[in-house]
Amino acid sequence: MPDTSPRRHHEIVIVGGGFSGLGTAIALRKAGFDDLLIVDDGDGPGGTWQWNTYPGVAVDIPSFSYQFSFAQRSTWSRSYAPGRELRAYAEQIVEEYGLAPHLQFGTRVHGALFDASSARWSVSTSAGEVTARWLIHAGGPLSQPKLPDIEGIDTFEGATMHTSRWKHDVSLAGKRVGVIGTGATAVQVVPEIAPEVDHLAVFQRTPIWCLPKPDFPLGRVGRACLDTVPGVRQIARLASQAFVEATFPVLAHFHKWVPATAALQVAARRYIAAQVRDPATRDALTPTYALGCKRPSFHNSYLSTFNRDNVSLQTASIEAITPGGIRTSDGVQHELDVLVLATGFKVTDRDALPTYPLTSADGTDLAEHWETERFHTYQGVATAGFPNFFTVFGPYGYNGASFFTLVENSAAHIVRVLTEARRRRATFAEVTSAAQEQYMSAILARRSWQVFTDPTCAGANSYYFTRNGDVPFRASTTPEAAWRSRRFPLADYAFGGRAG
Ligand code: NA7
């Protein structure tokens, strides 16, 4: 049916109402950009935290860091907040920063096309067409569920659910449940559902490094201290930021200079030994790739859950999903009532970044361009050839620390470009190829420092790696990324046109 809804124009359209979209909108509004529309296909703010409601869902970065620096809370119930508190936080942010009039939920973007003559993006959505001078893609990397490519998946006669689309009306009590996957999500789901089910079979392809989590209730006293004792909140934030920095960016990107991986692995192996009683299960749960090749998990009862009589770890590969359950390569048929797919997300897949065709004026499709030329961006925010377009979570922008720091950095970068465009009354801004190349060569020059060069990473099946073997992280500390996002030369962009 032809779209007969009226065309609308906004100065800025943001795709995604998760924390990326919300944080960018707040930064833009603070800088005086008010004509903005945020579209999201969900039915509330918070992105991944709206979608992921599985039992045990919680942050795996301490809450002191997993929040905006300008909207810190002392209300978190634990040092690692459960998912429902993140959903509530997103709603509070919308309210406090007056974002509700800008948000349009239930709206899926089908495509975006740049028109050079008007220097505008034309965005087609499920709610009609909208045009924008500036288009910002704020889709998160963990939003497109990845269903396993296993024969017979549609034939299973019990209930099937992906963890990010949890079916709360399916009771697990007394059921035979199978969980496929042992990534960060399974690490949270498995201990939570094990006491409830009759039998839980966990199908593992690659074990995950699971480390103890400094997760504790904050309690009334703790929360009051954060609120009233001078300096406590700042110290908690600083300690948390240092912990996050040490456990990811430093460990991963500066591996050559801080070779802590081996020592950490020894400690992690000791932890597994202390947690898991059966030696064969312990061995099967011990990764053979270097810690850091893929995101390690933090949980205090995942490993010990395998001591339970009603939990089994299955390591034979899955041959097929059958109407009755799962058949593994050792010939065993595992009878199941419920199948949980903890199989992760399409992170760098062609149809995930972005989730819709995005076409420049000369007809180049962004996903195709990245597919053929490999990922390349300027600070993860801009891509040469795609004017007036920005990504909050673009390739080579994220250094693996708190996602909120990334959002604030990307938003600062975008605001800087748009403020300069406004000062010049420019209608067009595009990063120069030279600036992009310089950025990419500086980042790629650090590749040899990273843990990802460890040959054992080949066996990690890590979603960090693209099909080409690239790891599109920003190899940088968080302070360096923050500084560069705010101080890059404005001459790195070409500005043009003149607003009437
Ligand atoms: P992940 O970390 O991508 O984990 C997905 C898991 O599913 C992982 O163990 C995969 O095994 C497994 N998987 C995927 N497809 C299959 C098939 N076909 N057969 C068997 N096993 C399969 O996703 P999560 O949701 O756990 O975590 C995502 C992020 O959320 C996490 O990094 C945190 O930042 C929060 P594999 O390892 O590929 O062998």
Coordinates of C-alpha atoms and ligand atoms in Angstrom, one line a residue:
M1 CA 0.0 0.0 0.0
P2 CA 1.5 3.4 -0.9
D3 CA 2.5 5.5 2.0
T4 CA 0.1 8.4 2.2
S5 CA 1.2 9.8 5.6
P6 CA 2.5 13.4 5.5
R7 CA 6.2 13.9 5.1
R8 CA 7.9 15.4 8.1
H9 CA 11.2 17.0 8.6
H10 CA 13.4 17.3 11.6
E11 CA 16.8 18.8 11.9
I12 CA 18.1 15.6 13.5
V13 CA 16.7 12.0 13.4
I14 CA 18.2 9.5 15.9
V15 CA 17.6 5.8 15.2
G16 CA 17.4 4.0 18.5
G17 CA 15.9 4.9 21.9
G18 CA 18.4 2.9 24.0
F19 CA 21.0 4.6 26.2
S20 CA 23.0 5.6 23.0
G21 CA 20.0 7.5 21.6
L22 CA 19.0 9.0 24.9
G23 CA 22.5 10.1 25.8
T24 CA 23.1 11.6 22.4
A25 CA 19.8 13.4 22.5
I26 CA 20.6 14.9 25.9
A27 CA 24.0 16.2 24.7
L28 CA 22.4 17.7 21.6
R29 CA 19.6 19.4 23.6
K30 CA 22.2 20.8 26.0
A31 CA 24.0 22.3 23.0
G32 CA 20.7 23.9 21.8
F33 CA 19.6 21.3 19.2
D34 CA 15.9 20.8 19.9
D35 CA 14.4 19.8 16.6
L36 CA 15.1 16.1 17.0
L37 CA 13.2 12.9 16.7
I38 CA 14.2 9.6 18.2
V39 CA 12.6 6.5 16.6
D40 CA 12.7 3.0 18.1
D41 CA 11.0 -0.2 17.2
G42 CA 10.5 -1.2 20.8
D43 CA 7.8 0.1 23.1
G44 CA 9.8 1.9 25.7
P45 CA 13.2 3.5 26.2
G46 CA 16.3 1.5 27.2
G47 CA 17.0 -0.6 24.1
T48 CA 18.7 -3.8 25.1
W49 CA 17.4 -3.4 28.6
Q50 CA 13.8 -3.4 27.3
W51 CA 14.3 -6.5 25.3
N52 CA 16.4 -8.6 27.7
T53 CA 14.2 -9.6 30.6
Y54 CA 15.4 -13.2 31.1
P55 CA 15.8 -14.5 34.6
G56 CA 19.0 -13.3 36.2
V57 CA 19.5 -10.4 33.8
A58 CA 21.9 -7.8 35.3
V59 CA 24.8 -5.6 34.2
D60 CA 28.3 -7.1 34.1
I61 CA 30.0 -3.8 34.5
P62 CA 29.7 -2.2 38.0
S63 CA 26.8 0.2 38.3
F64 CA 29.0 3.0 39.5
S65 CA 30.3 3.0 35.9
Y66 CA 27.3 1.7 34.1
Q67 CA 25.4 5.0 34.2
F68 CA 25.8 8.4 32.7
S69 CA 28.5 10.6 34.5
F70 CA 25.9 13.4 34.6
A71 CA 23.1 11.3 36.0
Q72 CA 24.7 9.2 38.7
R73 CA 22.4 7.3 41.0
S74 CA 22.8 6.2 44.6
T75 CA 19.6 4.1 44.3
W76 CA 21.1 0.9 42.7
S77 CA 20.2 -2.0 44.9
R78 CA 23.5 -3.8 44.2
S79 CA 26.9 -3.0 42.9
Y80 CA 25.8 -4.8 39.7
A81 CA 22.2 -3.7 39.2
P82 CA 19.6 -6.0 37.9
G83 CA 18.1 -5.3 34.4
R84 CA 14.8 -4.0 35.7
E85 CA 16.7 -1.1 37.4
L86 CA 18.3 -0.2 34.1
R87 CA 14.8 -0.1 32.5
A88 CA 13.6 2.2 35.3
Y89 CA 16.8 4.3 34.9
A90 CA 16.0 4.8 31.2
E91 CA 12.5 5.9 32.0
Q92 CA 13.8 8.4 34.7
I93 CA 16.3 9.8 32.2
V94 CA 13.5 10.4 29.6
E95 CA 11.5 12.2 32.3
E96 CA 14.3 14.2 33.8
Y97 CA 15.7 15.4 30.5
G98 CA 12.3 16.0 28.9
L99 CA 12.9 13.6 26.1
A100 CA 9.3 12.2 25.9
P101 CA 8.1 14.6 23.2
H102 CA 11.1 13.6 21.0
L103 CA 10.5 9.8 21.3
Q104 CA 8.5 7.7 18.8
F105 CA 8.3 4.1 19.7
G106 CA 6.9 1.2 17.6
T107 CA 8.7 2.6 14.6
R108 CA 11.0 0.5 12.5
V109 CA 13.4 2.1 10.1
H110 CA 13.3 0.4 6.7
G111 CA 15.9 2.5 4.9
A112 CA 17.8 5.8 4.6
L113 CA 18.9 7.6 1.5
F114 CA 21.0 10.8 1.3
D115 CA 19.9 13.5 -1.2
A116 CA 23.0 15.6 -2.1
S117 CA 21.0 18.5 -3.6
S118 CA 19.0 19.2 -0.5
A119 CA 21.7 17.8 1.8
R120 CA 19.0 15.8 3.6
W121 CA 18.5 12.2 4.6
S122 CA 15.2 10.6 3.7
V123 CA 14.3 8.0 6.2
S124 CA 11.6 5.5 5.5
T125 CA 10.0 4.0 8.6
S126 CA 7.0 1.8 9.4
A127 CA 5.3 5.1 10.4
G128 CA 5.9 6.9 7.2
E129 CA 8.7 9.0 5.8
V130 CA 10.7 11.6 7.6
T131 CA 13.6 13.8 6.4
A132 CA 16.5 15.0 8.4
R133 CA 19.5 17.2 7.9
W134 CA 21.5 15.0 10.2
L135 CA 21.0 11.3 10.8
I136 CA 22.4 9.5 13.8
H137 CA 22.4 5.7 14.0
A138 CA 22.2 4.8 17.7
G139 CA 21.4 1.1 17.4
G140 CA 23.2 -1.0 19.9
P141 CA 25.4 -4.0 19.0
L142 CA 23.3 -6.4 21.1
S143 CA 19.9 -5.8 19.6
Q144 CA 19.5 -8.3 16.8
P145 CA 19.1 -11.9 18.2
K146 CA 21.2 -14.5 16.5
L147 CA 19.3 -17.7 16.0
P148 CA 21.5 -20.8 15.6
D149 CA 21.9 -22.3 12.3
I150 CA 21.0 -25.8 13.4
E151 CA 19.1 -28.3 11.3
G152 CA 15.6 -28.9 12.6
I153 CA 15.3 -25.8 14.7
D154 CA 11.7 -25.2 13.5
T155 CA 10.7 -28.7 14.2
F156 CA 10.9 -28.6 18.0
E157 CA 7.5 -29.2 19.5
G158 CA 8.1 -27.7 23.0
A159 CA 8.5 -24.0 23.7
T160 CA 11.6 -22.2 22.2
M161 CA 12.8 -18.8 23.1
H162 CA 15.8 -16.6 22.5
T163 CA 17.0 -15.1 25.8
S164 CA 16.4 -11.6 24.5
R165 CA 12.8 -12.4 23.8
W166 CA 12.0 -14.3 27.0
K167 CA 8.5 -15.8 27.1
H168 CA 7.4 -15.1 30.6
D169 CA 4.2 -17.1 30.1
V170 CA 6.2 -20.3 29.7
S171 CA 6.7 -21.9 33.1
L172 CA 10.0 -23.8 33.6
A173 CA 9.0 -25.3 36.9
G174 CA 9.5 -29.1 36.8
K175 CA 10.4 -29.0 33.0
R176 CA 13.3 -30.5 31.1
V177 CA 15.1 -27.5 29.8
G178 CA 18.0 -27.2 27.3
V179 CA 20.1 -24.0 27.1
I180 CA 22.2 -23.6 23.9
G181 CA 25.2 -21.3 24.5
T182 CA 27.5 -20.5 27.3
G183 CA 28.2 -16.8 26.8
A184 CA 27.6 -13.9 29.2
T185 CA 23.8 -14.4 29.0
A186 CA 23.8 -18.1 29.7
V187 CA 26.2 -17.4 32.6
Q188 CA 23.4 -15.3 34.2
V189 CA 20.4 -17.5 33.1
V190 CA 21.7 -21.0 34.1
P191 CA 22.2 -20.5 37.8
E192 CA 18.9 -18.6 38.0
I193 CA 16.7 -21.3 36.4
A194 CA 18.5 -24.4 37.6
P195 CA 16.7 -24.6 41.0
E196 CA 13.3 -24.4 39.3
V197 CA 13.6 -27.0 36.6
D198 CA 13.4 -30.7 36.6
H199 CA 16.6 -31.1 34.6
L200 CA 18.8 -28.5 32.9
A201 CA 21.1 -29.5 30.0
V202 CA 23.6 -26.9 29.0
F203 CA 24.9 -27.3 25.5
Q204 CA 28.4 -25.8 25.4
R205 CA 30.4 -25.3 22.2
T206 CA 33.2 -23.1 23.6
P207 CA 33.7 -22.6 27.4
I208 CA 33.8 -19.0 28.8
W209 CA 36.3 -17.6 31.3
C210 CA 34.1 -17.0 34.3
L211 CA 35.5 -14.8 37.1
P212 CA 34.1 -14.0 40.5
K213 CA 31.9 -10.9 40.5
P214 CA 32.3 -8.3 43.2
D215 CA 28.5 -8.1 43.4
F216 CA 27.0 -7.1 46.8
P217 CA 23.9 -5.4 48.0
L218 CA 24.4 -1.7 48.6
G219 CA 21.8 -1.6 51.4
R220 CA 20.2 1.5 52.9
V221 CA 23.4 2.5 54.7
G222 CA 25.5 2.1 51.6
R223 CA 23.1 4.2 49.5
A224 CA 22.8 6.8 52.2
C225 CA 26.7 7.1 52.3
L226 CA 26.8 7.6 48.6
D227 CA 24.3 10.4 48.9
T228 CA 25.5 12.2 52.0
V229 CA 29.1 11.5 52.8
P230 CA 31.3 13.9 50.9
G231 CA 33.6 12.2 48.4
V232 CA 32.1 8.7 48.7
R233 CA 30.3 8.7 45.4
Q234 CA 33.4 10.1 43.6
I235 CA 35.6 7.4 45.2
A236 CA 33.2 4.6 44.3
R237 CA 33.0 5.9 40.7
L238 CA 36.8 6.3 40.4
A239 CA 37.5 2.8 41.9
S240 CA 34.9 1.3 39.6
Q241 CA 36.2 3.1 36.5
A242 CA 39.8 1.9 37.4
F243 CA 38.5 -1.7 37.8
V244 CA 36.7 -1.6 34.4
E245 CA 39.7 -0.1 32.7
A246 CA 42.0 -2.7 34.1
T247 CA 39.7 -5.6 33.3
F248 CA 39.2 -4.7 29.7
P249 CA 40.9 -1.9 27.8
V250 CA 44.3 -2.3 29.5
L251 CA 44.2 -6.1 29.5
A252 CA 43.1 -6.4 25.9
H253 CA 44.6 -3.5 24.1
F254 CA 47.9 -3.0 26.0
H255 CA 48.5 -6.8 26.4
K256 CA 52.0 -6.4 25.0
W257 CA 52.9 -3.8 27.7
V258 CA 50.8 -5.2 30.6
P259 CA 51.0 -9.0 30.1
A260 CA 48.7 -9.9 32.9
T261 CA 46.7 -12.5 31.0
A262 CA 48.8 -15.5 32.1
A263 CA 48.6 -14.6 35.8
L264 CA 44.9 -14.0 35.6
Q265 CA 44.4 -17.3 33.9
V266 CA 46.1 -19.1 36.7
A267 CA 43.8 -17.3 39.2
A268 CA 40.7 -18.1 37.0
R269 CA 41.7 -21.8 36.8
R270 CA 42.1 -21.9 40.6
Y271 CA 38.6 -20.4 40.8
I272 CA 37.2 -23.1 38.5
A273 CA 38.9 -25.8 40.6
A274 CA 37.4 -24.4 43.8
Q275 CA 33.9 -24.1 42.3
V276 CA 33.5 -27.3 40.3
R277 CA 33.7 -30.7 42.0
D278 CA 33.7 -33.2 39.1
P279 CA 37.2 -33.1 37.4
A280 CA 35.8 -33.9 33.9
T281 CA 33.2 -31.1 34.1
R282 CA 35.9 -28.8 35.5
D283 CA 38.1 -29.5 32.5
A284 CA 35.3 -29.0 30.1
L285 CA 34.5 -25.7 31.6
T286 CA 38.1 -24.5 31.3
P287 CA 38.8 -22.4 28.2
T288 CA 41.8 -23.2 26.1
Y289 CA 42.0 -19.7 24.6
A290 CA 43.7 -16.7 26.2
L291 CA 41.6 -14.7 28.6
G292 CA 40.5 -11.6 26.7
C293 CA 40.1 -13.2 23.3
K294 CA 36.3 -13.0 24.0
R295 CA 34.5 -11.1 26.7
P296 CA 35.0 -12.9 30.0
S297 CA 32.0 -13.2 32.3
F298 CA 31.6 -12.4 36.0
H299 CA 29.3 -14.6 38.1
N300 CA 29.5 -16.1 41.6
S301 CA 27.4 -19.2 41.1
Y302 CA 27.5 -20.1 37.4
L303 CA 30.4 -22.6 37.7
S304 CA 29.1 -24.2 40.9
T305 CA 25.7 -24.7 39.3
F306 CA 27.3 -27.7 37.5
N307 CA 27.6 -29.4 40.8
R308 CA 23.8 -29.8 41.0
D309 CA 22.4 -33.2 40.3
N310 CA 19.8 -31.8 38.0
V311 CA 22.2 -29.9 35.8
S312 CA 24.4 -31.5 33.1
L313 CA 27.0 -30.0 30.8
Q314 CA 26.8 -31.3 27.3
T315 CA 29.9 -30.8 25.1
A316 CA 29.2 -33.1 22.2
S317 CA 28.3 -31.0 19.3
I318 CA 24.7 -30.5 18.4
E319 CA 23.7 -32.5 15.3
A320 CA 20.1 -31.5 15.0
I321 CA 17.1 -30.2 16.9
T322 CA 14.3 -32.7 16.7
P323 CA 10.6 -32.5 17.6
G324 CA 11.5 -34.0 21.0
G325 CA 14.7 -32.2 21.9
I326 CA 18.4 -32.1 20.8
R327 CA 20.4 -34.9 19.2
T328 CA 24.2 -34.6 19.8
S329 CA 27.0 -36.1 17.8
D330 CA 27.6 -38.8 20.4
G331 CA 24.2 -40.2 19.3
V332 CA 22.3 -39.2 22.4
Q333 CA 18.8 -37.8 22.1
H334 CA 18.2 -35.2 24.9
E335 CA 14.4 -35.0 25.5
L336 CA 13.4 -31.5 26.3
D337 CA 10.2 -29.5 27.1
V338 CA 11.7 -26.0 26.7
L339 CA 14.6 -24.9 24.5
V340 CA 16.4 -21.7 25.5
L341 CA 18.6 -20.1 22.8
A342 CA 21.3 -18.1 24.6
T343 CA 23.1 -17.8 21.3
G344 CA 23.9 -14.1 21.3
F345 CA 23.5 -11.3 18.8
K346 CA 24.4 -10.3 15.3
V347 CA 27.1 -7.8 16.2
T348 CA 29.0 -7.1 13.0
D349 CA 26.8 -9.0 10.6
R350 CA 26.0 -7.3 7.4
D351 CA 22.3 -7.0 8.3
A352 CA 23.0 -5.8 11.8
L353 CA 25.1 -2.7 11.3
P354 CA 23.0 -0.9 10.4
T355 CA 19.8 -2.9 10.5
Y356 CA 18.4 -1.2 7.3
P357 CA 19.9 -0.2 4.0
L358 CA 21.6 3.2 4.3
T359 CA 22.6 4.7 0.9
S360 CA 24.8 7.6 0.1
A361 CA 24.0 10.0 -2.7
D362 CA 26.1 8.1 -5.2
G363 CA 24.2 4.9 -4.4
T364 CA 26.8 3.3 -2.1
D365 CA 25.2 1.1 0.5
L366 CA 27.0 1.4 3.9
A367 CA 26.9 -2.2 4.9
E368 CA 28.1 -3.2 1.4
H369 CA 30.9 -0.6 1.6
W370 CA 32.1 -2.0 4.9
E371 CA 31.8 -5.5 3.6
T372 CA 34.0 -4.9 0.6
E373 CA 36.4 -2.3 2.1
R374 CA 36.3 -3.8 5.6
F375 CA 35.3 -1.6 8.6
H376 CA 36.8 1.8 8.7
T377 CA 35.5 4.9 10.4
Y378 CA 36.7 8.1 12.1
Q379 CA 36.6 7.5 15.9
G380 CA 33.6 5.1 15.3
V381 CA 31.4 8.1 14.7
A382 CA 31.8 9.1 11.0
T383 CA 32.5 7.4 7.7
A384 CA 33.9 9.2 4.7
G385 CA 31.5 9.0 1.8
F386 CA 28.5 9.2 4.1
P387 CA 27.9 12.9 4.9
N388 CA 25.6 14.2 7.6
F389 CA 25.6 10.7 9.1
F390 CA 27.0 9.6 12.5
T391 CA 27.1 6.3 14.4
V392 CA 27.2 6.2 18.2
F393 CA 28.5 2.7 18.3
G394 CA 30.4 2.5 15.0
P395 CA 33.3 0.2 14.3
Y396 CA 36.6 1.2 15.9
G397 CA 34.8 3.5 18.3
Y398 CA 34.3 1.3 21.4
N399 CA 37.3 0.4 23.7
G400 CA 35.4 -2.1 25.7
A401 CA 35.0 -0.1 28.9
S402 CA 31.6 1.1 30.1
F403 CA 29.2 1.6 27.3
F404 CA 28.1 4.8 28.9
T405 CA 31.5 6.3 28.4
L406 CA 31.4 5.5 24.8
V407 CA 28.0 7.1 24.4
E408 CA 29.2 10.3 26.1
N409 CA 32.3 10.4 23.9
S410 CA 30.5 9.8 20.6
A411 CA 27.8 12.3 21.6
A412 CA 30.5 14.9 22.4
H413 CA 32.1 14.3 19.0
I414 CA 28.8 14.6 17.1
V415 CA 27.8 17.8 19.1
R416 CA 31.2 19.3 18.2
V417 CA 30.7 18.8 14.5
L418 CA 27.1 20.0 14.5
T419 CA 27.9 23.1 16.6
E420 CA 30.6 24.0 14.0
A421 CA 28.2 23.4 11.2
R422 CA 25.7 25.6 12.8
R423 CA 28.3 28.3 13.4
R424 CA 29.2 28.2 9.7
R425 CA 25.5 27.9 8.7
A426 CA 26.7 24.8 6.8
T427 CA 24.1 22.2 5.6
F428 CA 26.7 19.5 5.0
A429 CA 29.5 17.9 7.0
E430 CA 31.6 15.0 6.1
V431 CA 34.8 13.6 7.6
T432 CA 37.7 13.8 5.2
S433 CA 39.2 10.6 3.8
A434 CA 42.6 11.8 5.0
A435 CA 41.5 12.2 8.6
Q436 CA 39.8 8.8 8.5
E437 CA 42.9 7.2 7.1
Q438 CA 45.1 8.8 9.7
Y439 CA 42.8 7.6 12.5
M440 CA 42.6 4.1 11.2
S441 CA 46.3 3.8 10.7
A442 CA 46.9 5.0 14.2
I443 CA 44.4 2.5 15.7
L444 CA 45.6 -0.4 13.5
A445 CA 49.2 0.3 14.4
R446 CA 48.3 -0.8 17.9
R447 CA 47.0 -4.2 16.8
S448 CA 50.2 -5.9 17.6
W449 CA 49.8 -4.8 21.3
Q450 CA 46.4 -6.4 21.6
V451 CA 45.6 -9.8 23.2
F452 CA 43.6 -10.6 20.0
T453 CA 46.9 -11.5 18.2
D454 CA 47.3 -14.4 20.6
P455 CA 47.1 -17.5 18.3
T456 CA 44.7 -19.3 20.8
C457 CA 42.1 -16.6 20.0
A458 CA 41.4 -18.6 16.8
G459 CA 39.6 -21.2 19.0
A460 CA 37.6 -18.7 21.0
N461 CA 34.7 -18.2 18.5
S462 CA 34.7 -14.7 19.7
Y463 CA 32.1 -12.2 18.3
Y464 CA 34.8 -9.6 18.6
F465 CA 36.3 -10.9 15.4
T466 CA 34.7 -10.1 12.0
R467 CA 34.6 -12.5 9.2
N468 CA 37.8 -11.0 8.0
G469 CA 39.6 -11.5 11.3
D470 CA 39.4 -7.8 12.2
V471 CA 38.6 -6.8 15.8
P472 CA 36.9 -3.4 15.4
F473 CA 37.6 -2.0 18.8
R474 CA 39.2 1.4 19.6
A475 CA 42.6 0.3 20.9
S476 CA 42.8 3.1 23.4
T477 CA 42.4 3.9 27.1
T478 CA 39.2 5.6 28.1
P479 CA 40.8 8.9 29.1
E480 CA 42.6 9.0 25.7
A481 CA 39.3 8.2 23.8
A482 CA 37.5 10.9 25.9
W483 CA 40.1 13.5 25.1
R484 CA 40.3 12.8 21.4
S485 CA 36.5 12.7 21.0
R486 CA 36.5 16.3 22.3
R487 CA 39.7 17.7 20.8
F488 CA 39.9 16.4 17.2
P489 CA 40.7 19.1 14.7
L490 CA 37.6 20.5 13.1
A491 CA 39.5 20.6 9.9
D492 CA 39.0 16.8 9.9
Y493 CA 35.6 17.6 8.5
A494 CA 34.6 19.3 5.3
F495 CA 31.7 21.6 5.8
G496 CA 29.6 22.9 2.9
G497 CA 26.3 24.4 1.7
R498 CA 24.7 27.4 3.3
A499 CA 21.5 27.3 5.3
G500 CA 19.0 29.9 4.1
Ligands
NA7_1 P1 27.5 -14.5 23.1 O1 28.5 -14.1 24.0 O2 27.7 -14.3 21.7 O3 27.3 -16.1 23.3 C1 26.5 -16.9 22.5 C2 26.7 -18.3 22.9 O4 25.9 -19.2 22.1 C3 28.2 -18.8 22.8 O5 28.5 -19.7 23.8 C4 28.1 -19.6 21.4 O6 29.1 -20.6 21.3 C5 26.7 -20.2 21.5 N1 26.2 -20.5 20.2 C6 25.9 -19.7 19.2 N2 25.5 -20.4 18.1 C7 25.6 -21.7 18.4 C8 25.3 -22.9 17.8 N3 24.9 -22.9 16.5 N4 25.6 -24.1 18.4 C9 26.1 -24.1 19.6 N5 26.3 -22.9 20.4 C10 26.1 -21.8 19.7 O7 26.1 -13.9 23.5 P2 25.5 -13.6 24.9 O8 24.1 -13.2 24.7 O9 25.8 -14.6 25.9 O10 26.3 -12.3 25.4 C11 26.3 -11.1 24.6 C12 26.9 -10.0 25.3 O11 25.8 -9.5 26.2 C13 28.0 -10.2 26.2 O12 29.3 -10.1 25.6 C14 27.9 -9.1 27.3 O13 28.5 -7.9 26.8 C15 26.4 -8.9 27.4 P3 30.6 -20.2 20.7 O14 31.2 -19.4 21.8 O15 30.3 -19.3 19.5 O16 31.2 -21.4 20.4

